[in-house]
Short mmCIF file of C-alpha atoms and ligand atoms in Angstrom, two decimals:
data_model
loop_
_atom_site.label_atom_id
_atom_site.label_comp_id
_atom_site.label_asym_id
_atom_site.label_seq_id
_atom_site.Cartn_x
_atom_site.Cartn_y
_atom_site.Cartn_z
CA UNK A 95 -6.35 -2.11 58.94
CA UNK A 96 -8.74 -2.69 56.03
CA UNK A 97 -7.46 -4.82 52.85
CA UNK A 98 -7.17 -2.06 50.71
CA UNK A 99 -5.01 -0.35 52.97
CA UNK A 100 -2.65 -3.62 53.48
CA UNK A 101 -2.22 -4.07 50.12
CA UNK A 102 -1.22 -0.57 50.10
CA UNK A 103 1.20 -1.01 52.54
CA UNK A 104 2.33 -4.11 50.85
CA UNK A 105 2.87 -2.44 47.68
CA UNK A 106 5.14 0.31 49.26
CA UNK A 107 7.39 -2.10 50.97
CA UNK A 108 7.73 -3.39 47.41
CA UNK A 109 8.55 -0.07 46.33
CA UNK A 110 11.24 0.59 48.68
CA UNK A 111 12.61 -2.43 48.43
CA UNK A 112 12.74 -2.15 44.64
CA UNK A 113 14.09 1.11 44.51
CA UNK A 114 16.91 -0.19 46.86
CA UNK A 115 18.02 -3.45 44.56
CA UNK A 116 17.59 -0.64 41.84
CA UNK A 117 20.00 1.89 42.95
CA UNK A 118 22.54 -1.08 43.89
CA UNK A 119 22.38 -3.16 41.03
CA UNK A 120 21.96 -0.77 38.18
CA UNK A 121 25.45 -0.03 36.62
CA UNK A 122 25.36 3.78 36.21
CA UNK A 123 25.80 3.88 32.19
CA UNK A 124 22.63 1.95 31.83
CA UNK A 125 20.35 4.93 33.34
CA UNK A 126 21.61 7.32 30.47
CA UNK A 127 19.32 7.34 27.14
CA UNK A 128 19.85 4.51 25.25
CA UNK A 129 21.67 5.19 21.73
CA UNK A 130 19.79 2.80 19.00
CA UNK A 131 23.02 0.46 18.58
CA UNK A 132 23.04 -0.19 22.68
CA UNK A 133 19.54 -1.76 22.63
CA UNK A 134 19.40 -5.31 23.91
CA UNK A 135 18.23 -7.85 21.86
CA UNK A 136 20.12 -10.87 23.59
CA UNK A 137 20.45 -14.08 21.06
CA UNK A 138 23.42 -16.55 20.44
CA UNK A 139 24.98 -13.82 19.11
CA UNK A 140 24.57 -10.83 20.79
CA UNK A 141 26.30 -7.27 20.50
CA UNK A 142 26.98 -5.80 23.10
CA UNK A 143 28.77 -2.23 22.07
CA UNK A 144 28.46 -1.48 25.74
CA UNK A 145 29.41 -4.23 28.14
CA UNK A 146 27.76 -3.21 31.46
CA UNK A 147 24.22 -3.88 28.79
CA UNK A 148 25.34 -7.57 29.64
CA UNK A 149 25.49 -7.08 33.62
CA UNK A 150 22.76 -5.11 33.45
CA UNK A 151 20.33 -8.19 31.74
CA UNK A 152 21.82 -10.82 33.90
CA UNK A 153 21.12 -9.07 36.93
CA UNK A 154 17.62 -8.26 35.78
CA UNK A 155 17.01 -11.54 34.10
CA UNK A 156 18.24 -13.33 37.81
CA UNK A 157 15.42 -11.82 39.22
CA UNK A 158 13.06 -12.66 36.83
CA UNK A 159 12.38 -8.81 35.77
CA UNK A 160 13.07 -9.19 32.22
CA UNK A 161 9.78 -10.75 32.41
CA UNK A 162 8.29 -9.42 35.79
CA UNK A 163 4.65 -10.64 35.24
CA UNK A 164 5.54 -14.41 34.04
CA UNK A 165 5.47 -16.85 36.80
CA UNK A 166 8.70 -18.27 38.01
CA UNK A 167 8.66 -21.18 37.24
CA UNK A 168 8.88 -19.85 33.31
CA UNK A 169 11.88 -17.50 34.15
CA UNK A 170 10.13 -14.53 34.68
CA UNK A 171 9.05 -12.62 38.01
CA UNK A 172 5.94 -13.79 39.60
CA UNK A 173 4.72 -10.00 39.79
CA UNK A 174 1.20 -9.28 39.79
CA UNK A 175 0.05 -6.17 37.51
CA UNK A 176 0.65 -3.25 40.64
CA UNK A 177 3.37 -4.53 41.33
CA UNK A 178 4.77 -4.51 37.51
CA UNK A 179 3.53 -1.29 37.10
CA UNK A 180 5.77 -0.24 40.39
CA UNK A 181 9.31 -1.62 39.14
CA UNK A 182 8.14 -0.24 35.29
CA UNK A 183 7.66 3.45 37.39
CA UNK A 184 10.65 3.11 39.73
CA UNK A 185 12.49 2.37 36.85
CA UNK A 186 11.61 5.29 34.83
CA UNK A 187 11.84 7.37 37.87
CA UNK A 188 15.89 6.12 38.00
CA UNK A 189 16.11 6.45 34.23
CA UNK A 190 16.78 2.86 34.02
CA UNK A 191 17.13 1.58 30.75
CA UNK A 192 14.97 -1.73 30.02
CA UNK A 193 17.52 -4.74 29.76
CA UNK A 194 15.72 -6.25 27.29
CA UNK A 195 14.14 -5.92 24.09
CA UNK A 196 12.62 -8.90 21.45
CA UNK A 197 9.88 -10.57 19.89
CA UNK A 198 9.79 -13.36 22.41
CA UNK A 199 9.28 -11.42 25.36
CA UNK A 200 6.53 -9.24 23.89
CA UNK A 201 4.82 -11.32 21.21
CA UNK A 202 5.18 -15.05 21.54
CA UNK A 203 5.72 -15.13 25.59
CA UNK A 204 2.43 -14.49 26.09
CA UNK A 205 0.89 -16.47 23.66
CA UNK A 206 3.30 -19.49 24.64
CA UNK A 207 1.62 -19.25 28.17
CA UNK A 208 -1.72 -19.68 27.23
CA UNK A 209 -1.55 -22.13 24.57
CA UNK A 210 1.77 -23.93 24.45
CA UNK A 211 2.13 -27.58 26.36
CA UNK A 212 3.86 -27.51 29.52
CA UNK A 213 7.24 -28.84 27.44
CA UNK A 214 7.09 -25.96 25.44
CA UNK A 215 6.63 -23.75 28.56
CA UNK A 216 9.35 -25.28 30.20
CA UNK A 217 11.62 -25.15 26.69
CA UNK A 218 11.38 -22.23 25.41
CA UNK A 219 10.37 -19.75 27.76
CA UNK A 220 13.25 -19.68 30.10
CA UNK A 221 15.59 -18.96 27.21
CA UNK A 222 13.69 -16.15 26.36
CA UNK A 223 13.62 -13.90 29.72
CA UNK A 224 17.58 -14.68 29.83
CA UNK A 225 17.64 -13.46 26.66
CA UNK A 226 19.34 -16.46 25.38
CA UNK A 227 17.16 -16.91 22.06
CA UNK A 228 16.12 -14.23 19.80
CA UNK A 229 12.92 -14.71 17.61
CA UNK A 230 11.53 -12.89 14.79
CA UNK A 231 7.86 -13.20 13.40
CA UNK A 232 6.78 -15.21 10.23
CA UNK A 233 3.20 -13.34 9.19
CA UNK A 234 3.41 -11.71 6.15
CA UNK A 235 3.67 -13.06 2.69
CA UNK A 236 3.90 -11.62 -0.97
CA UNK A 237 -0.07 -10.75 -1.08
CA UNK A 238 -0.58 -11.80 2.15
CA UNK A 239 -0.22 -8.99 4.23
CA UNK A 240 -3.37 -7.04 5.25
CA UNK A 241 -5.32 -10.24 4.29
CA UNK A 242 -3.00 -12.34 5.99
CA UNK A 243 -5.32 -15.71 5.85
CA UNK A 244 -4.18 -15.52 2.30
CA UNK A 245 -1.15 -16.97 3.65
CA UNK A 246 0.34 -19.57 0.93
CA UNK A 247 3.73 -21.05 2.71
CA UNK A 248 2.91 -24.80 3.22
CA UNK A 249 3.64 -27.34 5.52
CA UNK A 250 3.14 -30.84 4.80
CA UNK A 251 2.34 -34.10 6.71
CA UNK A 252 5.35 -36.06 6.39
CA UNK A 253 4.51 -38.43 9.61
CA UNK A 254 6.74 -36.95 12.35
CA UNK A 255 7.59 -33.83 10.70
CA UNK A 256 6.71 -31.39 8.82
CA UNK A 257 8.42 -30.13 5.56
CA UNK A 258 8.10 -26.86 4.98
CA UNK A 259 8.12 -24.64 1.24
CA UNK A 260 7.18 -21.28 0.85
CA UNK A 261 8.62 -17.60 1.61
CA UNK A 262 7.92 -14.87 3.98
CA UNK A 263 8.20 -11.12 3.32
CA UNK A 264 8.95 -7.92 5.52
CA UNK A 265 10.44 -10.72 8.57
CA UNK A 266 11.92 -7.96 11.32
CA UNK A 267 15.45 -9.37 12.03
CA UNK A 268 15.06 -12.45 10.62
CA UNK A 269 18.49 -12.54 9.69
CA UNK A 270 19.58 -12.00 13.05
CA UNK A 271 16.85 -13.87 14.92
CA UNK A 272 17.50 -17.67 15.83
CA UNK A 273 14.38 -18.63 16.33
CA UNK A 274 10.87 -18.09 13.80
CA UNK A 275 7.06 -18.18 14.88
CA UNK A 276 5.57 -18.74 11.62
CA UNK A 277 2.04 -19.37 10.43
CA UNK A 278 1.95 -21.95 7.84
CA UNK A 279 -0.81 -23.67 5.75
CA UNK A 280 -1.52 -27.07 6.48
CA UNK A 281 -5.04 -27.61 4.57
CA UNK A 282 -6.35 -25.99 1.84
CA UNK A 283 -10.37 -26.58 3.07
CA UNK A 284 -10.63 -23.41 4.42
CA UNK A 285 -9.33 -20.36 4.33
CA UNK A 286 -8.67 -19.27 8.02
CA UNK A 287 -9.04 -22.81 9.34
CA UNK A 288 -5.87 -24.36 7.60
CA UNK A 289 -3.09 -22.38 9.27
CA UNK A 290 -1.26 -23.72 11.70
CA UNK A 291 1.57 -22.09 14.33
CA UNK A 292 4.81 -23.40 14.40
CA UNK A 293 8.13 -22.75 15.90
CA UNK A 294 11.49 -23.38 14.10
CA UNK A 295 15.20 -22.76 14.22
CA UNK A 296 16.44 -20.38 12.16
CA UNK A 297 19.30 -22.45 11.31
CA UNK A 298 18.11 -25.54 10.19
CA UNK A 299 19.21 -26.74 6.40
CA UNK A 300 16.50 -24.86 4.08
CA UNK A 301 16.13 -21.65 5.54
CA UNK A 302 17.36 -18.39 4.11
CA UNK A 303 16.89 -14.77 5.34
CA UNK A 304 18.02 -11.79 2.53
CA UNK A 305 17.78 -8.30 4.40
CA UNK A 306 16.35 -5.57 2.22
CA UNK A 307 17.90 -1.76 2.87
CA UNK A 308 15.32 0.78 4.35
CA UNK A 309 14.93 4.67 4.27
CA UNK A 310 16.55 4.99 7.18
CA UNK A 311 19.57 3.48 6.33
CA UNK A 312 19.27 0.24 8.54
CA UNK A 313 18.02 -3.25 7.17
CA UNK A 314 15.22 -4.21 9.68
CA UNK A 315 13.68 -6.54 7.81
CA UNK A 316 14.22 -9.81 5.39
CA UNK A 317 12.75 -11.74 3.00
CA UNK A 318 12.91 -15.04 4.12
CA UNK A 319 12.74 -18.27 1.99
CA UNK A 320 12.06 -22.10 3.03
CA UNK A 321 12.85 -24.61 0.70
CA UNK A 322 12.24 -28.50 1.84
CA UNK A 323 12.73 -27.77 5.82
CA UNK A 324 12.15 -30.00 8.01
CA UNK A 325 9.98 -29.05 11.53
CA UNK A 326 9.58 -31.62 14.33
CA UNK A 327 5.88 -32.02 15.24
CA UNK A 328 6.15 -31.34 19.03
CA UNK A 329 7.06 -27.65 17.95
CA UNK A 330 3.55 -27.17 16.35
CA UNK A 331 1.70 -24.99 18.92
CA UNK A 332 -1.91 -25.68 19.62
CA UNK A 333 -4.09 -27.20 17.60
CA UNK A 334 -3.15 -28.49 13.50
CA UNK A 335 -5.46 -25.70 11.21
CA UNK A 336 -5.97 -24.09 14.76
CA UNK A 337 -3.25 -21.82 14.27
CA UNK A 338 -5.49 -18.37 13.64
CA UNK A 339 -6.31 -18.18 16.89
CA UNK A 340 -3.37 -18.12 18.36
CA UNK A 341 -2.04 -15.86 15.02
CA UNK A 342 -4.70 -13.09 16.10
CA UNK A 343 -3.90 -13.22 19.40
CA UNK A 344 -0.13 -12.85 18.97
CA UNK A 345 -1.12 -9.80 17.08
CA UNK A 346 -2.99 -8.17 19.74
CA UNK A 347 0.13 -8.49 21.56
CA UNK A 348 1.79 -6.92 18.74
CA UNK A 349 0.13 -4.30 18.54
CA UNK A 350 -0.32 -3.44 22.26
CA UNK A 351 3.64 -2.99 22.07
CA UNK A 352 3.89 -1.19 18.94
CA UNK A 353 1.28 1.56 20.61
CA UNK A 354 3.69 2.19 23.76
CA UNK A 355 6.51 2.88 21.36
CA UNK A 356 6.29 6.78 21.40
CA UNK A 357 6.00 6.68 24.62
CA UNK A 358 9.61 4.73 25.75
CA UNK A 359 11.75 6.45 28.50
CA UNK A 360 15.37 7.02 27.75
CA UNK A 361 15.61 6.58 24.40
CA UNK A 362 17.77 8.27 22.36
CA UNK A 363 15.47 11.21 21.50
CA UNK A 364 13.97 12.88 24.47
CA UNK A 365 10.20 14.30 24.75
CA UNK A 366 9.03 16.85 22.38
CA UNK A 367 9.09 19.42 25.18
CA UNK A 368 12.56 18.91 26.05
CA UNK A 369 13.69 18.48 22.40
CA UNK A 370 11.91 21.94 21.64
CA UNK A 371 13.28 24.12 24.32
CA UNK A 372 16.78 23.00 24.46
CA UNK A 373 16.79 24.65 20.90
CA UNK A 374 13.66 27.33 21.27
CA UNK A 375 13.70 28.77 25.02
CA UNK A 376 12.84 32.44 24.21
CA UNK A 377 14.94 32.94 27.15
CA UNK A 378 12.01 32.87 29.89
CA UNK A 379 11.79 29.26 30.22
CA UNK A 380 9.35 28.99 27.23
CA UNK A 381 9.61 28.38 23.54
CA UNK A 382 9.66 31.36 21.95
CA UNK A 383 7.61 30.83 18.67
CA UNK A 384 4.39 30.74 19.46
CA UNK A 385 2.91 28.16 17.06
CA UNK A 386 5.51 25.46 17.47
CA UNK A 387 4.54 26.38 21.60
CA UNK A 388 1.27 25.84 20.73
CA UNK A 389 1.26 23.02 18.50
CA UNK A 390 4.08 21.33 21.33
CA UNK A 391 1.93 22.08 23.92
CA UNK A 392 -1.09 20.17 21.94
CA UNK A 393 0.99 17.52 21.65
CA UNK A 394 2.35 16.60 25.43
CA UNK A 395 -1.50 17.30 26.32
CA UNK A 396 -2.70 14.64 23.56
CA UNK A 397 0.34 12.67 25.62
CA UNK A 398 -0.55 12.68 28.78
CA UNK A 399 -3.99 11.89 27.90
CA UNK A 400 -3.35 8.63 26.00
CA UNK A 401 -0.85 7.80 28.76
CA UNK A 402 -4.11 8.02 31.19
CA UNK A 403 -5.88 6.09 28.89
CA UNK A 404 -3.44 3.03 28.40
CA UNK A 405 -3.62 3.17 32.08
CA UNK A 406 -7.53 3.16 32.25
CA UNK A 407 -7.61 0.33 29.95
CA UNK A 408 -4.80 -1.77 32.18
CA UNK A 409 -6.88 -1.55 34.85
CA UNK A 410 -10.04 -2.36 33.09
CA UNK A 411 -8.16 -5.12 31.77
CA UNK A 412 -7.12 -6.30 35.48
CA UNK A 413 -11.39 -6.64 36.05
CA UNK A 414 -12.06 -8.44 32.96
CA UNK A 415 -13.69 -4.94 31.60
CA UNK A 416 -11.83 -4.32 28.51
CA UNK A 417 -12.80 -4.61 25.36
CA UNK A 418 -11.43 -6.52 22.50
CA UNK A 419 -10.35 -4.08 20.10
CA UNK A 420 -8.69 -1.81 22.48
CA UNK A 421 -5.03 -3.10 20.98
CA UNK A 422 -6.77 -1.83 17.61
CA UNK A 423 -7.64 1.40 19.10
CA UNK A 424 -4.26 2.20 20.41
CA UNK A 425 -2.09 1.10 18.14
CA UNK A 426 -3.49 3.04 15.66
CA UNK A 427 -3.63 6.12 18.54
CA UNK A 428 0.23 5.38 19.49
CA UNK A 429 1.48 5.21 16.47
CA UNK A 430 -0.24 7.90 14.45
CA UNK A 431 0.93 9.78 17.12
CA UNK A 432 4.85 8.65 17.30
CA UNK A 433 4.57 9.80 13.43
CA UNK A 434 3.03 13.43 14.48
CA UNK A 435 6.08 13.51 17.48
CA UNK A 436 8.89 13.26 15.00
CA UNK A 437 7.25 15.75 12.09
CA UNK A 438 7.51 18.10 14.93
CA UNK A 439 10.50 17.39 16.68
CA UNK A 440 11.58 18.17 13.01
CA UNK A 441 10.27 21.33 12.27
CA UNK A 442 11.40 22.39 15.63
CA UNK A 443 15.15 20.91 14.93
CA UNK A 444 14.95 23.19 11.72
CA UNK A 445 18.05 23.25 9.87
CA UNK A 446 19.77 20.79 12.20
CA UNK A 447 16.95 18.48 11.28
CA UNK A 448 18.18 17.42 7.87
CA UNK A 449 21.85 16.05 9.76
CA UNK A 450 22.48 11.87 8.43
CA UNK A 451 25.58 11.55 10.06
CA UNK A 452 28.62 13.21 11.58
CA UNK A 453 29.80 17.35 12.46
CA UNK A 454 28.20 19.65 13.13
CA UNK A 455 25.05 17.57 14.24
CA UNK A 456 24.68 16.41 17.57
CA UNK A 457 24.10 12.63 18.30
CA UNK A 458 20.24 13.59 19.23
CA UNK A 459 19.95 15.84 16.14
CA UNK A 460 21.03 12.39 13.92
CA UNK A 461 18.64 10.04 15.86
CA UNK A 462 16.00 12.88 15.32
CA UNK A 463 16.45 12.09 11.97
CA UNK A 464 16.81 8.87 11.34
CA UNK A 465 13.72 7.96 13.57
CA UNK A 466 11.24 10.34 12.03
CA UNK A 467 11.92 8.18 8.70
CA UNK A 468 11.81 4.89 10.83
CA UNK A 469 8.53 6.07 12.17
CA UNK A 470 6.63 6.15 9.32
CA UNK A 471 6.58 1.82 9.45
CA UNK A 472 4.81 2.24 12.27
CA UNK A 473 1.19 2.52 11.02
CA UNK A 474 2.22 -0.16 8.66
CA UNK A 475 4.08 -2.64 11.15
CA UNK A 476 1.50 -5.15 12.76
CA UNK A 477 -1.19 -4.07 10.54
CA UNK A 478 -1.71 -0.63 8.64
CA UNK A 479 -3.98 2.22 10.12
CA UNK A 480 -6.77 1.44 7.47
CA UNK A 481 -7.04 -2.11 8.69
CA UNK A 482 -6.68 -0.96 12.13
CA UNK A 483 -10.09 1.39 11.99
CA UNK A 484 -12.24 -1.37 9.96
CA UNK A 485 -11.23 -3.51 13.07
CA UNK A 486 -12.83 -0.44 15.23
CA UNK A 487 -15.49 -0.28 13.44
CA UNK A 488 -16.32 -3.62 13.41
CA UNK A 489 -15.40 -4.88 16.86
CA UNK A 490 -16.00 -1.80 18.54
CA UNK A 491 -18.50 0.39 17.45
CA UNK A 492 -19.86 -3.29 15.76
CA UNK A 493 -20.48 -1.45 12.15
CA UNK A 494 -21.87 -4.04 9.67
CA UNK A 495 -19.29 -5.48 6.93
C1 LIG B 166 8.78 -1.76 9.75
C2 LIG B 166 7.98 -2.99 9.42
C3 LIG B 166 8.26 -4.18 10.07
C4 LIG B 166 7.52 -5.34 9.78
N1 LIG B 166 7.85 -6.51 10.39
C5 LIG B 166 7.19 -7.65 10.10
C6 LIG B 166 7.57 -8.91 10.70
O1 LIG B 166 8.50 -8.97 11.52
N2 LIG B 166 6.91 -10.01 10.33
C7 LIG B 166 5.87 -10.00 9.45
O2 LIG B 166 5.30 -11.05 9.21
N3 LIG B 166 5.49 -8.83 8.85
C8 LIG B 166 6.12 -7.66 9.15
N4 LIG B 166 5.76 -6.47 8.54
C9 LIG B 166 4.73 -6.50 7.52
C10 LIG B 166 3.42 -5.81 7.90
O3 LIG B 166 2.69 -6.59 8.82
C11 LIG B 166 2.64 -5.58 6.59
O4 LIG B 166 3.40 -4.66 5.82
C12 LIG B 166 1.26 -5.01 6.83
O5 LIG B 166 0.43 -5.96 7.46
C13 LIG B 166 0.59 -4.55 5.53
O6 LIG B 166 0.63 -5.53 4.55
P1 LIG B 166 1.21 -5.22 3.08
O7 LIG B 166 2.55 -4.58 3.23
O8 LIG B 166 1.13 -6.48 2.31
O9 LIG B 166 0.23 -4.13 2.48
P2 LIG B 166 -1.16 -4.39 1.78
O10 LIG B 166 -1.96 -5.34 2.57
O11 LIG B 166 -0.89 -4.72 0.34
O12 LIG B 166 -1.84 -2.96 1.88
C14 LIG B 166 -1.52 -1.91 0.96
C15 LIG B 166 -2.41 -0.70 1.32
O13 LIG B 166 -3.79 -1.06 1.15
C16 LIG B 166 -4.51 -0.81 2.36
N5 LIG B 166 -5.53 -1.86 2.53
C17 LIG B 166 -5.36 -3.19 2.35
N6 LIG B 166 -6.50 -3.86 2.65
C18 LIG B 166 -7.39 -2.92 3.06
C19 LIG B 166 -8.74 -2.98 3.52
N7 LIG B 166 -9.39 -4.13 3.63
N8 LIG B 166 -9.35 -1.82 3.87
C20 LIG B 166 -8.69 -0.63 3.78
N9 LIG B 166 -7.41 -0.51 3.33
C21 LIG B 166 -6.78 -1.64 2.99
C22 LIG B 166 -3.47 -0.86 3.45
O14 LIG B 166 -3.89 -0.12 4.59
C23 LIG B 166 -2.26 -0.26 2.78
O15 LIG B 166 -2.33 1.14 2.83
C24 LIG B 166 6.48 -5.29 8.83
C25 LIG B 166 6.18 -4.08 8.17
C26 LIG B 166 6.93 -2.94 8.46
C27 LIG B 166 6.59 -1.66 7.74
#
């Protein structure tokens, strides 16, 4: 048998076997679509509207699958990449729902693993993959946003702590989150050499998180105010002014997730396709207008070819191949096209597009809805378009200034 074709057989035993703890262990109300208010963001003070969402995360957090690429030792699941890919697919294939959702898992995991010491490992990154600690992010600033160096919130040298003074704008959750990575200035010699990266509890005296109403009707975001806290040193990750690094990074991260988010299973608005002919089906099977058919049809093409190339790029990725500004590249993609997704899914709703709440819409009508507003943050979130194509053109097509 050659190598190729044991790991092949390797990764099918793995495939069985996961589709077996699968079918056991996942409750049957979490493989229906996911309503927005069921999503699991774990914390010390977590909702849960449905409670088999709880069994569901401790099952999948036992085995280290809320995390299935971290190594064990960390809480996660020792998986390498194929086999990720495998449980992600089996998964889908069951209509699993994932068990959980955060900021620490897909932003500051990753960057924790690289640069954090071994006690920060071992502190904080258990607690996230059981979904014990939810974190929000600290970036942006009052005219620090798409120039984010600008960054003025200050943390000062007190000896064994810092004390921190400043405020924080558009902070996702923050007013739910216990937990805050936050880039803070500790020297004012230079502009993108003086941040630093630090880690604080949300709850400490001298921290205060106001949420501030969207479009949609929910309150994502806060703006979030420190005033004379106090930070231990040993939660300062990497280097002191060597905090940009690790910033960009985290953003890469960032913006890697925010690209996949069109492209979620289950949620609580289903593909385009479906969407269109539950309401459209001309009667043979196909949607009867023939440019919303043809402008749907564009779409789940456009799709399924991104899909191929996320997957291109993971395994170029895998062999050290890819390049740099790929997250730039597909988060502006992804997102641009989530936006284009729910402008159709709206013309194609008609009517029973414009529902906000209650009779005679349907539940999918409302989330229809309410998500095409919610989509337009995307190509702001994590850095806008604009900033995401002078990226391109600098780090990929390497365009002068
Ligand atoms: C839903 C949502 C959630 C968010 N969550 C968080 C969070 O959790 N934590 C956090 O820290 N931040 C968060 N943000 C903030 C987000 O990162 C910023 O809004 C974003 O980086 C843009 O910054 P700004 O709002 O200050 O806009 P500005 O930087 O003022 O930009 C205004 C406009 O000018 C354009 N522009 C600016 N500079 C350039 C340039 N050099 N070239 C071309 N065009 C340019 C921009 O593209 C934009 O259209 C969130 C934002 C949204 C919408």
């Amino acid at each position: 048998m050659t190598p190729n074709e044991n790991a092949m057989d390797r990764l099918e035993s793995f495939r069985l076997e996961t589709r077996g703890w699968l079918e056991a262990n996942c409750p049957p109300a979490m493989r229906t679509p996911m309503p927005e208010d069921e999503r699991c963001w774990g914390g010390r003070r977590p909702v849960y509207r449905n409670p088999d969402t709880r069994v569901w995360l401790d099952r999948m957090a036992a085995k280290g699958w809320t995390v299935p690429t971290w190594p064990r030792e960390y809480g996660g699941g020792g998986l390498d990449r194929d086999e990720a890919a495998m449980l992600q697919a089996e998964m889908d294939a069951l209509g699993c729902r994932q068990p959980l959702f955060g900021f620490g898992i897909s932003m500051l995991g990753p960057v924790l693993l690289k640069y954090g010491t071994e006690d920060q490992k071992r502190r904080f990154l258990p607690p996230i993959a059981r979904g014990e600690i939810r974190w929000c992010q600290g970036y942006s600033e009052p005219g620090a946003g798409s120039d984010l160096a600008n960054l003025r919130t200050r943390a000062d040298d007190q000896g064994d702590h810092y004390l921190v003074n400043g405020q924080k704008i558009w902070t996702s959750y923050a007013h739910l989150s216990d937990w805050i990575f936050c880039l803070v200035r500790t020297s004012n010699e230079s502009k993108h050499g003086g941040i630093s990266f630090l880690l604080f509890d949300m709850e400490s005296p001298g921290v205060e998180a106001r949420p501030i109403m969207l479009i949609s009707g929910a309150s994502v975001f806060c703006e979030t105010f420190f005033t004379d806290l106090r930070v231990p040193k040993d939660q300062l990750v990497g280097d002191v002014n060597g905090g940009w690094t690790i910033a960009k990074e985290l953003l890469q991260h960032e913006r890697g997730m925010i690209s996949r988010i069109g492209r979620a299973v289950g949620g609580a608005v289903p593909p385009v396709e479906k969407f269109a002919l539950a309401r459209l089906d001309d009667g043979s099977g196909r949607i009867g207008d023939p440019v919303l058919r043809d402008a749907v049809a564009r779409h789940a093409m456009n799709d399924h070819a991104f899909a191929l190339t996320l997957q291109r790029a993971g395994e170029e990725h895998a062999a050290g191949t890819a390049n740099g500004g790929l997250s730039s590249m597909f988060k502006y993609y992804g997102t641009e096209q989530n936006k284009r997704k729910f402008e159709l899914i709206l013309k194609c709703a008609g009517l029973s597009g414009l529902g906000w709440e209650g009779a005679p819409f349907s539940a999918e009508e409302l989330a229809a809805c309410r998500t095409w507003l919610r989509s337009k943050g995307n190509s702001i979130e994590g850095g806008t378009s604009e900033i995401q194509l002078n990226v391109i053109a600098k780090r990929v097509l390497g365009l002068p200034d």
